[in-house]
Each structure stands twice: as structure tokens, then as C-alpha cells.
Amino acid sequence: MAEADLRPSVAASETGDPLLLTPGPLTTSLSVKRAMLHDWGSRDEGFLAMNRRVLAAIADLAEAGDSHVAVPMQGSGTFAVEAMIATLVPASGKLLVLVNGAYGKRALAICARLGRASAALETPEDRPPDLAALERALADDPAISHVLAVHCETTSGILNPIEEIAARVAAAGRKLLVDSMSAFGALPITPAAAPFEALAASSNKCLEGVPGLGFVLCEKAALAAAAGHAPSLSLDLADQQAALAKTGQYRFTPPIHVIAALDQAIREHAAEGGVAGRGARYYENCRVLVEGMRARGFQTLLPDALQAPIIVTFRTPVDPAFDFQRFYDGLAARGYLIYPGKLTVAESFRMGCIGRLDRADMAGALAAVDAVMAEMGVAAGAPA
Amino acid sequence: MAEADLRPSVAASETGDPLLLTPGPLTTSLSVKRAMLHDWGSRDEGFLAMNRRVLAAIADLAEAGDSHVAVPMQGSGTFAVEAMIATLVPASGKLLVLVNGAYGKRALAICARLGRASAALETPEDRPPDLAALERALADDPAISHVLAVHCETTSGILNPIEEIAARVAAAGRKLLVDSMSAFGALPITPAAAPFEALAASSNKCLEGVPGLGFVLCEKAALAAAAGHAPSLSLDLADQQAALAKTGQYRFTPPIHVIAALDQAIREHAAEGGVAGRGARYYENCRVLVEGMRARGFQTLLPDALQAPIIVTFRTPVDPAFDFQRFYDGLAARGYLIYPGKLTVAESFRMGCIGRLDRADMAGALAAVDAVMAEMGVAAGAPA
């Protein structure tokens, strides 16, 4: 190994920050952050026009502008998911959650708090939902009104087969809610290909904005029928949309700077070629990362066919010289922040492919991995 | 009137934006906005240290660090108020709300959605709560476990007598929740002087940060006893605090850039002399505004004794040549954004005194008022 590999220069974003190889918040462009260098009145037309533009663009990304409306929700993505469930699953309804990771489990926890009936159909973290079991569950339990599926489960990085799930839910005459938090904007999803009543995502994943705003693409008729149903004022999407439709204004203070950043981020998303262009860069990032890590002896949790190009789970090497905290700190010292594992089935860590990163950044991360492994005395290329 | 007064130059903040004479979001310093020009990992120590610093500083502002803990809540101030009620008023409790404006009414709407019993003690928008009636209500209804008071009601701009309210609530053995959204950071409030179980405020009012984060100062013992009570996962302050105490991390993605801005804003708040210094500037802004507007014949809704130095409600002049939209647009064209009225008792408009504004800005706004009144053909100085 060359001396240079042992002392790589420290990687940094345009603003001198470590590169975030995480599932979000992630590295954003300087121009996205610079869009926050202004103040706007929350009821002034300058801001309201920007907000309308953002929401219309979000609906367009899903080719859903005719049937659905993008309703913003202040807070994190989980606030948007809770708002989606609270608003659209009626008190008399029941939500079947397809669980293969932490985000499916979180939807169940939300139902428990909201007092909404729920059931789980669980598969291991490295397996997609069982479609035959889904069909049976829907046939067996007429109380189920809605199904919730997680598009990409960042617990493992698995891409769940959202179109196949949607087809079965529609065939059974039920409604689909999608948690597309970490996929929306990079992986295509449309109501035409995957009929959904609602889809929740956020500003700071594949759209590459900053965190602080979630949104839910809601079927217009379903949203109108849900007025007054939510057991929360803040999280009521029907009330939020009613105010926006009537006055163009938010009911409660919007995170204006976050929305300004998202407006710029959506412009940059379009310039990159929209969902296809964004997805292509992430697929390439993922390919470089996975091939490089495998060449170094690391094993991915998932086979390639199940891997979404969002975040990759690697099994922790068995070599006792490997220590995750030293690995994390060593990569951090070289400008790369990675993510701990979240699996229950295996010791692991995760590296993200999303954000303002390209293949050169992924190659830099691989060089940093080499250096840290050498530092720890774990042979690069050692079998995991 | 001098020619120059008819064509004032357009006022602008450091970043070229109109000055926001609103109750927030408001004009922030360039340095506060520039703090957002970075990205952080949400689980990395760099961000976690910043977050701890912000929350500790918030508790210190209320001299409450021993008895209370500042729990952050993603979203707007209303999310924090709803989280406070959802977490701390138990299902078996009852909330008496002191209503003299829209924010008191909103707390009642929140109770209705959450399924929490509530009662209102209402006074007109230009009157403080009736303290004798409060004593009677608490004596008459043993089911009341908590009282909610709004510190400054921006509906009118009234300063409610929070210490007198707190004394009566404490004497009756009940718990006080304070909506101090528009006052916290400029008007002193401490548990010693005004015993409260919890107090909600936000990043983008008198602390002069950007919008996107609320927080609730919670009595530690009350919060610990509230585990699992909230009928919402996202809005559960006990769960939020449990995660922060255990790992230093948020349960769900925090609005990192908003928190970075708040960190800088709190530094600038301290440099200005803390609550006393910030309040002194706002009182002076308010004095210049009120004296200037009265000199022009405008009438304030409130007598000076009830006026908080946050936002001032002026009665709409009776001259039929006065048109609010033209007034608003004319001021906006000169770089000053004001706020419509929210009163039910009288036609009015509002002008704020908070944000990165000083007496020179207020004087500039008065000159712009002169120009717009002349344009509309409403004689400056005409009695309202």
C-alpha cells in the first residue's frame, strides 16, 4: 500500500464539512444552503409563490398532479408519516403494516399512540414482504382498510417491491399508504404504476434539501373526506390543505428557510434530469461503493437484486481487530461520516450513497477505508 | 411635508430583504442565517454538542436549569404547544384555558382533537384574564388539573399578567402551562417568579432564530411521570427527552440548520445582554412606534399598561380613503412588511417591534407610513 493511502487528505464538501455517507440529513450543495440567506414574511406573496412552486413540483415528480395534492407538514419525515396515518386511516379503519425494518415498526408504534387498529405482516430485515401472505391477510381480514409499505427501508437498505405491493392492495380493494421517505426523488413512483392513496416523504433525502419539512401526496378525494378526523390539530393534513387552498398560507408558521432551500434543491434536481438523473447518480455511487467494499472483503447484507441505491448495509468483519468506533472515528477524521447499523439480525454498519456526492467521493471513501483498516491492523481484503 | 418624505428610499435588511414588522418569522441577522451554510450529521458529536448547548441555554434564560429541562420539538410553535398539552395533561386531567385571543382558542381546539377535557375562561381581546374569576373557576371545578395562559397574545399584542396568574394557579394546587411563544427571550419569566409546570416557545420569535423548532421547558418530575401518555408519537415530549437523555440524539431527524441558526442567535442574544438587553431594545422600538403613530393620529387598541413590546395593534382609520391593502402594499414597496389585524372586536392592523430591528428602523417605518398616507390621500395626523 502506498504511503499516500495511509495519509489521505481530508475530504470536505464545498463548505468544508465532512461528507455525509448517511441516509439523511445529507450533504447538500452550497447553492441550496445559500438559498437560506434571506428572510421572508410568512404571509407575504414572495414566500407564498415559492411555497406553491415547491408543492406543485413535488406532485409533478410523482406525475400525480391531477389526482393528488402535495400537503406539507412541518417537522421531520416521521411527522409526515404520523400525519398521513392520523388523517387518512379513520377511527373505524385498520392499518396493515408491511414490516421488514425499523420504519415499519415505527408505523405500528404510531398507530398504537393514535388509537388506530393495526396489524403487522413481518419478514426478516433482509427479505421483501411476502406478497402471497399479503393477499391472504387482505382476504382474511375485512377490517383492514389501509396497507402501509415502506418504499426503501433504510434499516437494511432494501428496496421493497412497491408496484407489486400496490397491485395486490388495489386488487383487494384497499388503500395503500407509502413511506417513501428515503426513495422519493431518486426512485420512480407514480399512482399510475403503483396506485397509492398517499405517499409521505421529506425535504432532506433524495431531493437534497435541508431537514425540517415533510410532505404527503394525498389523493384529493380521500383528503377531502378526512376533514376533522385526525386526533391532532398540528398533524391534520386535511386542515393544513384547507387553509392552503383557501388563503395560500400555512395555518402555523412554516419553516421558511427550509422551504427556500427545497425550492433551490428542486431546481437542481430538475437540472440533473429529474428522478431518472438523480437515480442514475445514486446507482453509480452505490455500484462504486459495493464493488469497492466487496473487493476489500466486506460482505453486503443484501443481494444486489434487493439493494436500493440509497444506503448499503455491510456486515461487521469478524476479525477481532475491527472496532466500529475506531472505524467510524478514522473515517470521520478523513472527512467521511458513516452510519451505525440498525439491524437486529447481524452486526453491521451502513454507508449512504445519497446527497451531493459522486463516484469520486465514493472512491475517496474507499481509500479512507483502506487507511483506517490498515491503522486498525485489519488486513484490507480480509474476508468478513 | 418634504419631497424626500414622499419618496423614501427602500428599506432593506443586511441581505436586501424587506424589514419584517411582524410577530415572526422575523428579520434575523446575516450572521444567524450564515450559520446555516454547513451540513452536519444528525448523529455526529459536532451537531450533538451544538444541540446540547442550545437546550441548556434555553433553560438558563428562564433560570430553570435545576427544576426544568428544555425539550425540543420539531415544527412550529403550535406543535410545541400541542406537544405540551398532549404530554402533560393526562387523559384524566382537565385544562382550563385563559382566552383573550386566537392562541387561547387554538389551545382549546388542540384539546378537542386530543380528547382532553377543557374549559375556557374568556375575556375580550383587549382585556387581561379576570383573576378573581380564575380563582372561582379553580375553586368550583376540582376536575381542573392544569391551567394554560398565553404570555403575550399576539392577536392584540396584550401582555397577560403571568406572575399573578401563576400565583393563583399555584395557590389552588394546580399546574400552569404557559404559551410564551412571542415573549420568551425578551420578557422575563422564571419558575421562581411564575411557577410553571411547562412553558412553550420557539426558535423564531424573540430569540431571533429562523423558524422550524419549538421547545418546551418541562418540570423534570412531571415529564418523567408523563411517559407513554401522549396520544401521538411525534409530539411526545417524554419520549423525545428520554432519547436525548440516553443518547444525546433525536428520535427523528432534527432541523439541523435551524438549530445551527438558533445556536448563533442565542450567542447574539447573550451579547445583547440576554433577556434584559433584548427586552430593552424591543421596548424602545415599541415606544418609537407607538409615539410616532399616535402623533400621526392612529389609535392603539391597548392602553400602554397592557401593551407588550412585541406587536402593536392599531385601529383602522375611519377615513374611507384608507384602504388596508393599499397601505400594506405601499409599505411593502418601501421595504416594510406589516401584519393584518386578527381582532374580532375592531378593524385593525398590526406592526411588530421584534426581530433584528432598532429605533432607526421604526423611524423609517413611520416615514414610510407618512408617504403611503399621502399617496392614499389620507391626511397624516388625521384622527382615527
PDB file of C-alpha atoms in Angstrom, chain A residues 13 15-18 20 22 24-30 33-45 73-80 82 103 106 109-110 113-115 204-205 209-212 227-236 239-240 251-258 328 332 337 339-340 342, chain B residues 13 15-18 20 22 24-30 33-45 73-80 82 103 106 109-110 113-115 204-205 209-212 227-236 239-240 251-258 328 332 337 339-340 342:
ATOM      1  CA  SER A  13     -17.813  19.398   0.937  1.00  0.00           C
ATOM      2  CA  THR A  15     -18.443  24.352   2.661  1.00  0.00           C
ATOM      3  CA  GLY A  16     -15.585  22.462   4.310  1.00  0.00           C
ATOM      4  CA  ASP A  17     -17.813  19.980   6.092  1.00  0.00           C
ATOM      5  CA  PRO A  18     -17.325  16.218   6.286  1.00  0.00           C
ATOM      6  CA  LEU A  20     -22.212  12.615   4.935  1.00  0.00           C
ATOM      7  CA  THR A  22     -25.681   8.713   5.784  1.00  0.00           C
ATOM      8  CA  GLY A  24     -30.016  11.953   5.612  1.00  0.00           C
ATOM      9  CA  PRO A  25     -29.643  14.655   6.711  1.00  0.00           C
ATOM     10  CA  LEU A  26     -27.072  14.587   3.971  1.00  0.00           C
ATOM     11  CA  THR A  27     -24.547  16.698   2.153  1.00  0.00           C
ATOM     12  CA  THR A  28     -26.330  19.453   0.250  1.00  0.00           C
ATOM     13  CA  SER A  29     -24.985  21.836  -2.360  1.00  0.00           C
ATOM     14  CA  LEU A  30     -23.701  25.244  -1.347  1.00  0.00           C
ATOM     15  CA  LYS A  33     -27.764  26.322   1.624  1.00  0.00           C
ATOM     16  CA  ARG A  34     -27.235  29.819   0.239  1.00  0.00           C
ATOM     17  CA  ALA A  35     -30.938  29.966  -0.626  1.00  0.00           C
ATOM     18  CA  MET A  36     -31.471  30.296   3.148  1.00  0.00           C
ATOM     19  CA  LEU A  37     -29.619  33.628   3.344  1.00  0.00           C
ATOM     20  CA  HIS A  38     -32.855  35.615   3.220  1.00  0.00           C
ATOM     21  CA  ASP A  39     -35.880  36.315   5.366  1.00  0.00           C
ATOM     22  CA  TRP A  40     -39.440  36.282   4.120  1.00  0.00           C
ATOM     23  CA  GLY A  41     -42.750  37.200   5.687  1.00  0.00           C
ATOM     24  CA  SER A  42     -44.766  34.003   6.079  1.00  0.00           C
ATOM     25  CA  ARG A  43     -47.910  35.676   4.752  1.00  0.00           C
ATOM     26  CA  ASP A  44     -46.253  37.689   2.003  1.00  0.00           C
ATOM     27  CA  GLU A  45     -46.726  36.804  -1.643  1.00  0.00           C
ATOM     28  CA  MET A  73     -46.066  19.049   7.150  1.00  0.00           C
ATOM     29  CA  GLN A  74     -43.679  20.905   9.419  1.00  0.00           C
ATOM     30  CA  GLY A  75     -41.210  18.657  11.233  1.00  0.00           C
ATOM     31  CA  SER A  76     -39.345  15.521  10.254  1.00  0.00           C
ATOM     32  CA  GLY A  77     -40.411  12.732   7.945  1.00  0.00           C
ATOM     33  CA  THR A  78     -41.910  10.826  10.862  1.00  0.00           C
ATOM     34  CA  PHE A  79     -44.247  13.757  11.473  1.00  0.00           C
ATOM     35  CA  ALA A  80     -45.418  13.384   7.873  1.00  0.00           C
ATOM     36  CA  GLU A  82     -47.859  10.137  11.506  1.00  0.00           C
ATOM     37  CA  TYR A 103     -39.670   2.210   9.890  1.00  0.00           C
ATOM     38  CA  ARG A 106     -42.445   2.853  13.832  1.00  0.00           C
ATOM     39  CA  ALA A 109     -46.000   2.467  17.225  1.00  0.00           C
ATOM     40  CA  ILE A 110     -47.749   5.476  15.694  1.00  0.00           C
ATOM     41  CA  ARG A 113     -50.457   6.043  20.110  1.00  0.00           C
ATOM     42  CA  LEU A 114     -53.190   7.323  17.802  1.00  0.00           C
ATOM     43  CA  GLY A 115     -55.583   4.586  18.854  1.00  0.00           C
ATOM     44  CA  ASN A 204     -33.821  16.227   3.115  1.00  0.00           C
ATOM     45  CA  LYS A 205     -33.427  12.872   1.452  1.00  0.00           C
ATOM     46  CA  GLY A 209     -32.781  19.882   0.623  1.00  0.00           C
ATOM     47  CA  VAL A 210     -32.166  20.537   4.310  1.00  0.00           C
ATOM     48  CA  PRO A 211     -34.272  18.866   7.025  1.00  0.00           C
ATOM     49  CA  GLY A 212     -37.370  20.473   8.532  1.00  0.00           C
ATOM     50  CA  ALA A 227     -61.806  16.598   7.326  1.00  0.00           C
ATOM     51  CA  GLY A 228     -61.865  16.637  11.106  1.00  0.00           C
ATOM     52  CA  HIS A 229     -60.732  13.015  11.516  1.00  0.00           C
ATOM     53  CA  ALA A 230     -57.181  13.479  12.769  1.00  0.00           C
ATOM     54  CA  PRO A 231     -56.724  13.147  16.540  1.00  0.00           C
ATOM     55  CA  SER A 232     -54.198  16.012  16.384  1.00  0.00           C
ATOM     56  CA  LEU A 233     -54.523  19.606  15.229  1.00  0.00           C
ATOM     57  CA  SER A 234     -50.901  20.068  14.181  1.00  0.00           C
ATOM     58  CA  LEU A 235     -50.759  16.802  12.250  1.00  0.00           C
ATOM     59  CA  ASP A 236     -54.101  17.217  10.440  1.00  0.00           C
ATOM     60  CA  ASP A 239     -56.940  21.115   7.879  1.00  0.00           C
ATOM     61  CA  GLN A 240     -53.490  22.080   6.589  1.00  0.00           C
ATOM     62  CA  ARG A 251     -52.065  27.554   9.472  1.00  0.00           C
ATOM     63  CA  PHE A 252     -48.958  27.667  11.651  1.00  0.00           C
ATOM     64  CA  THR A 253     -45.523  29.178  10.996  1.00  0.00           C
ATOM     65  CA  PRO A 254     -43.779  27.343   8.148  1.00  0.00           C
ATOM     66  CA  PRO A 255     -40.019  26.652   8.206  1.00  0.00           C
ATOM     67  CA  ILE A 256     -39.464  29.325   5.600  1.00  0.00           C
ATOM     68  CA  HIS A 257     -35.727  28.915   5.150  1.00  0.00           C
ATOM     69  CA  VAL A 258     -36.076  25.145   4.795  1.00  0.00           C
ATOM     70  CA  TYR A 328     -16.131   5.455  12.420  1.00  0.00           C
ATOM     71  CA  ALA A 332     -14.572  10.855  10.267  1.00  0.00           C
ATOM     72  CA  LEU A 337     -19.249  10.284   8.223  1.00  0.00           C
ATOM     73  CA  TYR A 339     -23.788   5.352   9.931  1.00  0.00           C
ATOM     74  CA  PRO A 340     -24.020   2.644  12.562  1.00  0.00           C
ATOM     75  CA  LYS A 342     -29.656  -0.778  12.862  1.00  0.00           C
TER      76      LYS A 342
ATOM     77  CA  SER B  13     -32.124  44.198   5.850  1.00  0.00           C
ATOM     78  CA  THR B  15     -29.450  40.661   2.968  1.00  0.00           C
ATOM     79  CA  GLY B  16     -31.553  43.068   0.927  1.00  0.00           C
ATOM     80  CA  ASP B  17     -34.875  41.752   2.168  1.00  0.00           C
ATOM     81  CA  PRO B  18     -37.839  43.807   3.351  1.00  0.00           C
ATOM     82  CA  LEU B  20     -40.434  42.269   8.786  1.00  0.00           C
ATOM     83  CA  THR B  22     -44.442  41.050  12.007  1.00  0.00           C
ATOM     84  CA  GLY B  24     -42.411  36.246  13.388  1.00  0.00           C
ATOM     85  CA  PRO B  25     -40.944  34.797  11.280  1.00  0.00           C
ATOM     86  CA  LEU B  26     -38.961  37.981  11.558  1.00  0.00           C
ATOM     87  CA  THR B  27     -35.869  39.724  10.323  1.00  0.00           C
ATOM     88  CA  THR B  28     -32.805  37.864  11.514  1.00  0.00           C
ATOM     89  CA  SER B  29     -29.164  38.894  11.408  1.00  0.00           C
ATOM     90  CA  LEU B  30     -26.985  37.859   8.492  1.00  0.00           C
ATOM     91  CA  LYS B  33     -28.519  32.955   8.563  1.00  0.00           C
ATOM     92  CA  ARG B  34     -24.880  32.315   7.679  1.00  0.00           C
ATOM     93  CA  ALA B  35     -24.721  29.729  10.479  1.00  0.00           C
ATOM     94  CA  MET B  36     -26.868  27.572   8.164  1.00  0.00           C
ATOM     95  CA  LEU B  37     -24.168  27.357   5.480  1.00  0.00           C
ATOM     96  CA  HIS B  38     -22.961  23.984   6.711  1.00  0.00           C
ATOM     97  CA  ASP B  39     -24.136  20.397   6.874  1.00  0.00           C
ATOM     98  CA  TRP B  40     -23.863  18.168   9.916  1.00  0.00           C
ATOM     99  CA  GLY B  41     -24.555  14.513  10.529  1.00  0.00           C
ATOM    100  CA  SER B  42     -27.537  14.275  12.861  1.00  0.00           C
ATOM    101  CA  ARG B  43     -25.835  11.608  14.980  1.00  0.00           C
ATOM    102  CA  ASP B  44     -22.358  13.127  14.922  1.00  0.00           C
ATOM    103  CA  GLU B  45     -20.848  14.701  18.006  1.00  0.00           C
ATOM    104  CA  MET B  73     -39.964  19.797  19.286  1.00  0.00           C
ATOM    105  CA  GLN B  74     -39.617  19.826  15.510  1.00  0.00           C
ATOM    106  CA  GLY B  75     -42.162  22.029  13.739  1.00  0.00           C
ATOM    107  CA  SER B  76     -43.745  25.357  14.573  1.00  0.00           C
ATOM    108  CA  GLY B  77     -44.624  26.820  17.944  1.00  0.00           C
ATOM    109  CA  THR B  78     -48.098  25.301  17.748  1.00  0.00           C
ATOM    110  CA  PHE B  79     -46.506  21.858  17.524  1.00  0.00           C
ATOM    111  CA  ALA B  80     -44.718  22.647  20.798  1.00  0.00           C
ATOM    112  CA  GLU B  82     -49.802  20.735  21.272  1.00  0.00           C
ATOM    113  CA  TYR B 103     -53.857  31.470  20.656  1.00  0.00           C
ATOM    114  CA  ARG B 106     -56.179  27.353  19.476  1.00  0.00           C
ATOM    115  CA  ALA B 109     -59.037  23.344  19.588  1.00  0.00           C
ATOM    116  CA  ILE B 110     -55.980  21.227  20.397  1.00  0.00           C
ATOM    117  CA  ARG B 113     -58.636  16.987  18.904  1.00  0.00           C
ATOM    118  CA  LEU B 114     -56.563  15.235  21.556  1.00  0.00           C
ATOM    119  CA  GLY B 115     -59.630  14.212  23.509  1.00  0.00           C
ATOM    120  CA  ASN B 204     -38.057  32.334  15.596  1.00  0.00           C
ATOM    121  CA  LYS B 205     -39.578  34.910  17.889  1.00  0.00           C
ATOM    122  CA  GLY B 209     -33.554  32.490  15.054  1.00  0.00           C
ATOM    123  CA  VAL B 210     -35.245  31.098  11.964  1.00  0.00           C
ATOM    124  CA  PRO B 211     -38.490  29.090  12.157  1.00  0.00           C
ATOM    125  CA  GLY B 212     -38.586  25.306  12.389  1.00  0.00           C
ATOM    126  CA  ALA B 227     -44.025   8.645  29.916  1.00  0.00           C
ATOM    127  CA  GLY B 228     -46.335   6.978  27.415  1.00  0.00           C
ATOM    128  CA  HIS B 229     -49.254   9.379  27.990  1.00  0.00           C
ATOM    129  CA  ALA B 230     -49.207  11.394  24.768  1.00  0.00           C
ATOM    130  CA  PRO B 231     -51.728  10.311  22.130  1.00  0.00           C
ATOM    131  CA  SER B 232     -49.093  10.994  19.460  1.00  0.00           C
ATOM    132  CA  LEU B 233     -45.632   9.558  18.909  1.00  0.00           C
ATOM    133  CA  SER B 234     -44.149  12.592  17.166  1.00  0.00           C
ATOM    134  CA  LEU B 235     -45.472  15.051  19.746  1.00  0.00           C
ATOM    135  CA  ASP B 236     -44.472  13.031  22.836  1.00  0.00           C
ATOM    136  CA  ASP B 239     -40.238  10.081  24.625  1.00  0.00           C
ATOM    137  CA  GLN B 240     -38.244  12.859  22.956  1.00  0.00           C
ATOM    138  CA  ARG B 251     -35.591  10.191  17.836  1.00  0.00           C
ATOM    139  CA  PHE B 252     -36.435  11.628  14.434  1.00  0.00           C
ATOM    140  CA  THR B 253     -34.414  13.863  12.114  1.00  0.00           C
ATOM    141  CA  PRO B 254     -33.862  17.284  13.690  1.00  0.00           C
ATOM    142  CA  PRO B 255     -33.945  20.500  11.632  1.00  0.00           C
ATOM    143  CA  ILE B 256     -30.181  20.777  11.882  1.00  0.00           C
ATOM    144  CA  HIS B 257     -29.728  24.067  10.052  1.00  0.00           C
ATOM    145  CA  VAL B 258     -32.482  25.706  12.109  1.00  0.00           C
ATOM    146  CA  TYR B 328     -49.801  47.195   3.115  1.00  0.00           C
ATOM    147  CA  ALA B 332     -44.078  46.789   1.310  1.00  0.00           C
ATOM    148  CA  LEU B 337     -43.873  44.280   5.761  1.00  0.00           C
ATOM    149  CA  TYR B 339     -49.355  42.337   9.510  1.00  0.00           C
ATOM    150  CA  PRO B 340     -53.103  42.316   9.068  1.00  0.00           C
ATOM    151  CA  LYS B 342     -56.659  39.416  13.790  1.00  0.00           C
TER     152      LYS B 342
END
